[in-house]
Amino acid sequence: MKVIEFTGTPKSGKSALVKRLIDYLGEEKVSPVYEGYRMCPFKDKKGAHFEQQIWVIFSIVNKILEFKNSGTESKPEFLILDRGLWDQIVFINLLKEKGLITARQYRELSLFLKPFLSLTDLIFSFETDPQISQQRQKEEGKKPRFTLKDLTLMNKIAKDLLPPSTIHLDGSKTKEELLREIVKEVGL
């Protein structure tokens, strides 16, 4: 039983690859946990960045602990996190850099997260050029959530903070190429 995290810039292929991995391995082998922010009941509340991060982090930790501590009967082999705890480390750094959370809030979130980071067995970091990320959002008819500067900073923070064991993937590759790389790295 492994916990695998997909982290990276928006529109780098994370969610699409979670779905492809489920199709490839079958639902009985993979249990997905999709981006917690999407489920946050107050995600649209202005200025609630600290509270949103607490909710998202608790949600992810809860899912991992349920997976790790439930019985082995009919349990999937893999829990796939579409933006997990390591992604939260990167994101709270971005929030701090942009002044959207205080240095104290950043420290509190970081200290809370630290003991749980070891629960993730394998990390795939999807790296996409910021302009490609924004273009993909526009193609979907969405207004980009992050500026080019934000996306560049996210890539830099990820490179600086993710552990050396992280497997870095080029998010501009096709989904099929990325799926093959993931399957190979997982040893399937």
mmCIF file of C-alpha atoms in Angstrom, residues 14-154:
data_model
loop_
_atom_site.group_PDB
_atom_site.id
_atom_site.type_symbol
_atom_site.label_atom_id
_atom_site.label_comp_id
_atom_site.label_asym_id
_atom_site.label_seq_id
_atom_site.Cartn_x
_atom_site.Cartn_y
_atom_site.Cartn_z
ATOM 1 C CA LYS A 14 -2.161 16.042 -12.546
ATOM 2 C CA SER A 15 -5.914 15.400 -12.429
ATOM 3 C CA ALA A 16 -6.001 13.956 -15.942
ATOM 4 C CA LEU A 17 -3.226 11.527 -15.018
ATOM 5 C CA VAL A 18 -4.988 10.428 -11.831
ATOM 6 C CA LYS A 19 -7.940 9.453 -14.044
ATOM 7 C CA ARG A 20 -5.661 7.723 -16.573
ATOM 8 C CA LEU A 21 -3.947 5.789 -13.811
ATOM 9 C CA ILE A 22 -7.327 4.600 -12.518
ATOM 10 C CA ASP A 23 -8.271 3.501 -16.048
ATOM 11 C CA TYR A 24 -4.914 1.745 -16.472
ATOM 12 C CA LEU A 25 -4.769 -0.032 -13.094
ATOM 13 C CA GLY A 26 -8.470 -0.344 -12.288
ATOM 14 C CA GLU A 27 -10.563 1.161 -9.499
ATOM 15 C CA GLU A 28 -9.832 -1.763 -7.183
ATOM 16 C CA LYS A 29 -6.104 -0.862 -7.150
ATOM 17 C CA VAL A 30 -6.288 2.936 -6.974
ATOM 18 C CA SER A 31 -8.099 5.230 -4.578
ATOM 19 C CA PRO A 32 -7.931 8.890 -5.639
ATOM 20 C CA VAL A 33 -8.012 11.949 -3.410
ATOM 21 C CA TYR A 34 -8.708 14.966 -5.585
ATOM 22 C CA GLU A 35 -7.539 18.485 -4.836
ATOM 23 C CA GLY A 36 -8.868 19.419 -1.404
ATOM 24 C CA TYR A 37 -9.327 23.087 -2.233
ATOM 25 C CA ARG A 38 -12.052 22.187 -4.739
ATOM 26 C CA MET A 39 -14.073 20.629 -1.899
ATOM 27 C CA CYS A 40 -13.446 23.360 0.669
ATOM 28 C CA PRO A 41 -16.883 24.633 1.782
ATOM 29 C CA PHE A 42 -15.642 28.229 1.999
ATOM 30 C CA LYS A 43 -13.150 28.344 -0.866
ATOM 31 C CA ASP A 44 -14.694 31.516 -2.298
ATOM 32 C CA LYS A 45 -14.520 33.485 0.945
ATOM 33 C CA LYS A 46 -12.206 36.457 0.452
ATOM 34 C CA GLY A 47 -9.286 36.732 2.849
ATOM 35 C CA ALA A 48 -9.763 33.271 4.385
ATOM 36 C CA HIS A 49 -6.485 31.843 3.051
ATOM 37 C CA PHE A 50 -5.233 30.594 6.423
ATOM 38 C CA GLU A 51 -8.528 28.902 7.294
ATOM 39 C CA GLN A 52 -8.791 27.383 3.806
ATOM 40 C CA GLN A 53 -5.303 25.898 4.123
ATOM 41 C CA ILE A 54 -6.127 24.416 7.535
ATOM 42 C CA TRP A 55 -9.259 22.797 6.089
ATOM 43 C CA VAL A 56 -7.391 21.423 3.052
ATOM 44 C CA ILE A 57 -4.487 20.085 5.134
ATOM 45 C CA PHE A 58 -6.802 18.397 7.668
ATOM 46 C CA SER A 59 -8.776 16.882 4.809
ATOM 47 C CA ILE A 60 -5.649 15.386 3.192
ATOM 48 C CA VAL A 61 -4.223 14.104 6.495
ATOM 49 C CA ASN A 62 -7.590 12.525 7.302
ATOM 50 C CA LYS A 63 -7.692 10.654 3.966
ATOM 51 C CA ILE A 64 -4.109 9.397 4.331
ATOM 52 C CA LEU A 65 -4.658 8.196 7.906
ATOM 53 C CA GLU A 66 -7.884 6.420 6.917
ATOM 54 C CA PHE A 67 -6.035 4.690 4.074
ATOM 55 C CA LYS A 68 -2.999 3.709 6.159
ATOM 56 C CA ASN A 69 -5.007 2.473 9.140
ATOM 57 C CA SER A 70 -7.987 0.730 7.590
ATOM 58 C CA GLY A 71 -8.044 -3.045 7.280
ATOM 59 C CA THR A 72 -6.306 -4.699 4.346
ATOM 60 C CA GLU A 73 -9.446 -6.422 3.100
ATOM 61 C CA SER A 74 -10.335 -5.082 -0.370
ATOM 62 C CA LYS A 75 -8.004 -2.142 0.165
ATOM 63 C CA PRO A 76 -6.540 -0.476 -2.950
ATOM 64 C CA GLU A 77 -2.781 -0.743 -3.486
ATOM 65 C CA PHE A 78 -2.370 2.975 -4.088
ATOM 66 C CA LEU A 79 -3.783 6.169 -2.641
ATOM 67 C CA ILE A 80 -3.168 8.871 -5.258
ATOM 68 C CA LEU A 81 -3.189 12.453 -3.991
ATOM 69 C CA ASP A 82 -4.017 15.062 -6.607
ATOM 70 C CA ARG A 83 -2.234 17.847 -4.718
ATOM 71 C CA GLY A 84 -1.201 16.453 -1.351
ATOM 72 C CA LEU A 85 0.778 17.642 1.634
ATOM 73 C CA TRP A 86 3.964 18.491 -0.255
ATOM 74 C CA ASP A 87 1.895 20.606 -2.628
ATOM 75 C CA GLN A 88 0.523 22.420 0.415
ATOM 76 C CA ILE A 89 4.086 23.228 1.545
ATOM 77 C CA VAL A 90 4.705 24.867 -1.823
ATOM 78 C CA PHE A 91 1.362 26.679 -1.777
ATOM 79 C CA ILE A 92 1.666 28.097 1.740
ATOM 80 C CA ASN A 93 5.102 29.402 0.752
ATOM 81 C CA LEU A 94 3.478 31.157 -2.206
ATOM 82 C CA LEU A 95 0.773 32.603 0.074
ATOM 83 C CA LYS A 96 3.462 33.893 2.460
ATOM 84 C CA GLU A 97 5.500 35.419 -0.396
ATOM 85 C CA LYS A 98 2.379 37.204 -1.684
ATOM 86 C CA GLY A 99 1.487 38.488 1.805
ATOM 87 C CA LEU A 100 -1.775 36.518 1.891
ATOM 88 C CA ILE A 101 -0.827 34.772 5.139
ATOM 89 C CA THR A 102 1.417 36.125 7.877
ATOM 90 C CA ALA A 103 4.848 34.755 8.763
ATOM 91 C CA ARG A 104 3.315 33.402 11.989
ATOM 92 C CA GLN A 105 0.507 31.626 10.107
ATOM 93 C CA TYR A 106 3.091 30.183 7.740
ATOM 94 C CA ARG A 107 5.146 28.833 10.669
ATOM 95 C CA GLU A 108 2.048 27.330 12.306
ATOM 96 C CA LEU A 109 0.993 25.565 9.103
ATOM 97 C CA SER A 110 4.542 24.362 8.398
ATOM 98 C CA LEU A 111 4.996 22.983 11.914
ATOM 99 C CA PHE A 112 1.654 21.218 11.754
ATOM 100 C CA LEU A 113 2.451 19.675 8.361
ATOM 101 C CA LYS A 114 5.974 18.503 9.172
ATOM 102 C CA PRO A 115 5.199 15.206 10.975
ATOM 103 C CA PHE A 116 2.750 14.139 8.267
ATOM 104 C CA LEU A 117 5.042 14.658 5.264
ATOM 105 C CA SER A 118 6.615 11.231 5.773
ATOM 106 C CA LEU A 119 3.232 9.581 5.114
ATOM 107 C CA THR A 120 3.752 10.143 1.382
ATOM 108 C CA ASP A 121 5.756 7.310 -0.208
ATOM 109 C CA LEU A 122 6.359 8.759 -3.676
ATOM 110 C CA ILE A 123 6.095 12.274 -5.118
ATOM 111 C CA PHE A 124 5.678 13.195 -8.771
ATOM 112 C CA SER A 125 6.200 16.890 -9.483
ATOM 113 C CA PHE A 126 4.616 18.035 -12.742
ATOM 114 C CA GLU A 127 6.490 21.039 -14.044
ATOM 115 C CA THR A 128 4.962 23.164 -16.757
ATOM 116 C CA ASP A 129 6.109 26.414 -18.285
ATOM 117 C CA PRO A 130 3.961 29.192 -16.749
ATOM 118 C CA GLN A 131 2.840 30.410 -20.193
ATOM 119 C CA ILE A 132 1.663 26.905 -21.137
ATOM 120 C CA SER A 133 -0.219 26.669 -17.839
ATOM 121 C CA GLN A 134 -2.031 29.951 -18.481
ATOM 122 C CA GLN A 135 -2.742 29.048 -22.111
ATOM 123 C CA ARG A 136 -4.349 25.742 -21.069
ATOM 124 C CA GLN A 137 -6.586 27.576 -18.604
ATOM 125 C CA LYS A 138 -7.656 30.032 -21.293
ATOM 126 C CA GLU A 139 -8.366 27.175 -23.722
ATOM 127 C CA GLU A 140 -10.776 25.770 -21.128
ATOM 128 C CA GLY A 141 -12.485 29.151 -20.968
ATOM 129 C CA LYS A 142 -11.145 29.814 -17.484
ATOM 130 C CA LYS A 143 -9.590 33.008 -16.234
ATOM 131 C CA PRO A 144 -6.076 32.157 -15.009
ATOM 132 C CA ARG A 145 -6.031 31.988 -11.199
ATOM 133 C CA PHE A 146 -2.336 32.807 -11.005
ATOM 134 C CA THR A 147 -0.128 35.351 -12.729
ATOM 135 C CA LEU A 148 2.941 34.314 -14.726
ATOM 136 C CA LYS A 149 5.016 35.640 -11.822
ATOM 137 C CA ASP A 150 3.069 33.433 -9.353
ATOM 138 C CA LEU A 151 3.511 30.340 -11.531
ATOM 139 C CA THR A 152 7.238 31.002 -11.947
ATOM 140 C CA LEU A 153 7.552 31.406 -8.181
ATOM 141 C CA MET A 154 5.613 28.165 -7.596
#
